[in-house]
Amino acid sequence: MEMGRQKQRRKQRKRKQRRRKQRALNAVAAGGVAGAIKDAVQKKSGEIWSSTFKSLQQWHHQQVQRICRVQEEEENIEDEEEEEDEEQETLQEQAENMEDEFEVDPDYLSFLEVTIKHQQELKQMRAAAATAEA
């Protein structure tokens, strides 16, 4: 009987050992699955952060480019305005110089006055002739 009892005990121990091994394997597998899930989540969150960071970099680059473009346009406008101001100043200076250099002959002015009077007299004569005929 002892033999039967010892045999039973051995079988019980083996079953117990098998259960322990199975539990250990299940724990490792569960830990492996949990670890795999954790790794996948970390990888996915890493990808999300990476893509978010890239998007932020692109957005920042676009903002910097836009600001630089606006500043360049403002500088160009300021340069153009300065050039226009310089041109106006040179034109004014030239006009003043022309006025200083150009003297009007009083005889020429009297000739123009006489010419204008003659033109007005001709218009009046034509108007009077037109009313006399009608």
mmCIF file of C-alpha atoms in Angstrom:
data_model
loop_
_atom_site.group_PDB
_atom_site.id
_atom_site.type_symbol
_atom_site.label_atom_id
_atom_site.label_comp_id
_atom_site.label_asym_id
_atom_site.label_seq_id
_atom_site.Cartn_x
_atom_site.Cartn_y
_atom_site.Cartn_z
ATOM 1 C CA MET A 1 0.000 0.000 0.000
ATOM 2 C CA GLU A 2 2.806 2.200 0.676
ATOM 3 C CA MET A 3 3.781 1.838 -2.822
ATOM 4 C CA GLY A 4 0.405 2.917 -3.991
ATOM 5 C CA ARG A 5 0.443 5.865 -1.678
ATOM 6 C CA GLN A 6 3.918 6.946 -2.761
ATOM 7 C CA LYS A 7 2.894 6.621 -6.341
ATOM 8 C CA GLN A 8 -0.131 8.803 -5.716
ATOM 9 C CA ARG A 9 2.028 11.360 -3.940
ATOM 10 C CA ARG A 10 4.480 11.454 -6.834
ATOM 11 C CA LYS A 11 1.659 11.986 -9.275
ATOM 12 C CA GLN A 12 0.241 14.774 -7.087
ATOM 13 C CA ARG A 13 3.631 16.479 -6.913
ATOM 14 C CA LYS A 14 4.084 16.197 -10.664
ATOM 15 C CA ARG A 15 0.619 17.667 -11.254
ATOM 16 C CA LYS A 16 1.378 20.429 -8.785
ATOM 17 C CA GLN A 17 4.695 21.145 -10.541
ATOM 18 C CA ARG A 18 2.968 21.125 -13.914
ATOM 19 C CA ARG A 19 0.355 23.585 -12.598
ATOM 20 C CA ARG A 20 3.094 25.825 -11.215
ATOM 21 C CA LYS A 21 4.965 25.711 -14.516
ATOM 22 C CA GLN A 22 1.758 26.391 -16.397
ATOM 23 C CA ARG A 23 0.943 29.312 -14.103
ATOM 24 C CA ALA A 24 4.467 30.657 -14.536
ATOM 25 C CA LEU A 25 4.214 30.294 -18.320
ATOM 26 C CA ASN A 26 0.800 31.949 -18.285
ATOM 27 C CA ALA A 27 2.179 34.781 -16.179
ATOM 28 C CA VAL A 28 5.122 35.218 -18.522
ATOM 29 C CA ALA A 29 2.835 35.044 -21.514
ATOM 30 C CA ALA A 30 0.425 37.484 -19.921
ATOM 31 C CA GLY A 31 3.328 39.722 -19.010
ATOM 32 C CA GLY A 32 4.620 39.322 -22.541
ATOM 33 C CA VAL A 33 1.238 40.268 -23.956
ATOM 34 C CA ALA A 34 0.987 43.157 -21.524
ATOM 35 C CA GLY A 35 4.550 44.096 -22.384
ATOM 36 C CA ALA A 36 3.765 43.811 -26.075
ATOM 37 C CA ILE A 37 0.671 45.963 -25.588
ATOM 38 C CA LYS A 38 2.687 48.433 -23.553
ATOM 39 C CA ASP A 39 5.401 48.517 -26.241
ATOM 40 C CA ALA A 40 2.792 48.982 -28.957
ATOM 41 C CA VAL A 41 1.159 51.810 -27.013
ATOM 42 C CA GLN A 42 4.522 53.433 -26.394
ATOM 43 C CA LYS A 43 5.455 53.016 -30.037
ATOM 44 C CA LYS A 44 2.117 54.414 -31.167
ATOM 45 C CA SER A 45 2.346 57.326 -28.745
ATOM 46 C CA GLY A 46 5.924 57.865 -29.913
ATOM 47 C CA GLU A 47 4.692 57.971 -33.494
ATOM 48 C CA ILE A 48 1.920 60.360 -32.500
ATOM 49 C CA TRP A 49 4.376 62.647 -30.720
ATOM 50 C CA SER A 50 6.787 62.386 -33.612
ATOM 51 C CA SER A 51 4.136 63.293 -36.169
ATOM 52 C CA THR A 52 2.865 66.083 -33.908
ATOM 53 C CA PHE A 53 6.395 67.434 -33.558
ATOM 54 C CA LYS A 54 6.899 67.303 -37.329
ATOM 55 C CA SER A 55 3.599 69.107 -37.856
ATOM 56 C CA LEU A 56 4.606 71.781 -35.373
ATOM 57 C CA GLN A 57 7.957 72.192 -37.099
ATOM 58 C CA GLN A 58 6.277 72.591 -40.482
ATOM 59 C CA TRP A 59 3.788 75.096 -39.050
ATOM 60 C CA HIS A 60 6.601 77.069 -37.396
ATOM 61 C CA HIS A 61 8.607 77.053 -40.635
ATOM 62 C CA GLN A 62 5.588 78.347 -42.563
ATOM 63 C CA GLN A 63 5.020 81.100 -40.002
ATOM 64 C CA VAL A 64 8.662 82.164 -40.190
ATOM 65 C CA GLN A 65 8.519 82.175 -44.003
ATOM 66 C CA ARG A 66 5.305 84.233 -43.954
ATOM 67 C CA ILE A 67 6.773 86.756 -41.528
ATOM 68 C CA CYS A 68 9.957 87.025 -43.582
ATOM 69 C CA ARG A 69 7.899 87.548 -46.747
ATOM 70 C CA VAL A 70 5.828 90.261 -45.059
ATOM 71 C CA GLN A 71 8.977 91.979 -43.778
ATOM 72 C CA GLU A 72 10.567 91.825 -47.241
ATOM 73 C CA GLU A 73 7.425 93.267 -48.799
ATOM 74 C CA GLU A 74 7.361 96.047 -46.220
ATOM 75 C CA GLU A 75 11.027 96.786 -46.901
ATOM 76 C CA ASN A 76 10.360 96.799 -50.647
ATOM 77 C CA ILE A 77 7.423 99.156 -50.163
ATOM 78 C CA GLU A 78 9.547 101.425 -47.978
ATOM 79 C CA ASP A 79 12.335 101.345 -50.584
ATOM 80 C CA GLU A 80 9.865 102.181 -53.349
ATOM 81 C CA GLU A 81 8.394 105.023 -51.293
ATOM 82 C CA GLU A 82 11.891 106.366 -50.619
ATOM 83 C CA GLU A 83 12.695 106.175 -54.339
ATOM 84 C CA GLU A 84 9.449 107.978 -55.190
ATOM 85 C CA ASP A 85 10.201 110.634 -52.590
ATOM 86 C CA GLU A 86 13.690 111.069 -54.028
ATOM 87 C CA GLU A 87 12.272 111.326 -57.551
ATOM 88 C CA GLN A 88 9.747 113.940 -56.438
ATOM 89 C CA GLU A 89 12.469 115.896 -54.693
ATOM 90 C CA THR A 90 14.677 115.809 -57.784
ATOM 91 C CA LEU A 91 11.734 116.861 -59.983
ATOM 92 C CA GLN A 92 10.952 119.732 -57.636
ATOM 93 C CA GLU A 93 14.586 120.771 -57.610
ATOM 94 C CA GLN A 94 14.686 120.612 -61.408
ATOM 95 C CA ALA A 95 11.477 122.646 -61.649
ATOM 96 C CA GLU A 96 12.895 125.255 -59.293
ATOM 97 C CA ASN A 97 16.097 125.359 -61.301
ATOM 98 C CA MET A 98 14.086 125.717 -64.517
ATOM 99 C CA GLU A 99 12.095 128.599 -63.027
ATOM 100 C CA ASP A 100 15.289 130.263 -61.926
ATOM 101 C CA GLU A 101 16.908 129.816 -65.319
ATOM 102 C CA PHE A 102 13.825 130.639 -67.373
ATOM 103 C CA GLU A 103 12.988 134.331 -67.606
ATOM 104 C CA VAL A 104 9.893 135.451 -69.471
ATOM 105 C CA ASP A 105 10.401 138.170 -72.045
ATOM 106 C CA PRO A 106 7.934 141.064 -71.411
ATOM 107 C CA ASP A 107 7.677 141.781 -75.150
ATOM 108 C CA TYR A 108 6.604 138.159 -75.765
ATOM 109 C CA LEU A 109 3.940 138.499 -73.062
ATOM 110 C CA SER A 110 2.548 141.657 -74.684
ATOM 111 C CA PHE A 111 2.512 139.852 -78.063
ATOM 112 C CA LEU A 112 0.480 137.004 -76.499
ATOM 113 C CA GLU A 113 -1.982 139.494 -75.000
ATOM 114 C CA VAL A 114 -2.520 141.145 -78.383
ATOM 115 C CA THR A 115 -2.993 137.749 -80.051
ATOM 116 C CA ILE A 116 -5.615 136.697 -77.500
ATOM 117 C CA LYS A 117 -7.493 140.021 -78.011
ATOM 118 C CA HIS A 118 -7.496 139.522 -81.785
ATOM 119 C CA GLN A 119 -8.849 135.955 -81.386
ATOM 120 C CA GLN A 120 -11.664 137.210 -79.145
ATOM 121 C CA GLU A 121 -12.532 139.975 -81.629
ATOM 122 C CA LEU A 122 -12.678 137.417 -84.470
ATOM 123 C CA LYS A 123 -15.043 135.210 -82.452
ATOM 124 C CA GLN A 124 -17.296 138.184 -81.710
ATOM 125 C CA MET A 125 -17.350 139.236 -85.386
ATOM 126 C CA ARG A 126 -18.258 135.706 -86.517
ATOM 127 C CA ALA A 127 -20.970 135.459 -83.876
ATOM 128 C CA ALA A 128 -22.403 138.846 -84.984
ATOM 129 C CA ALA A 129 -22.318 137.791 -88.674
ATOM 130 C CA ALA A 130 -24.070 134.522 -87.802
ATOM 131 C CA THR A 131 -26.853 136.337 -85.914
ATOM 132 C CA ALA A 132 -27.263 138.914 -88.743
ATOM 133 C CA GLU A 133 -27.732 136.148 -91.318
ATOM 134 C CA ALA A 134 -30.260 134.285 -89.222
#
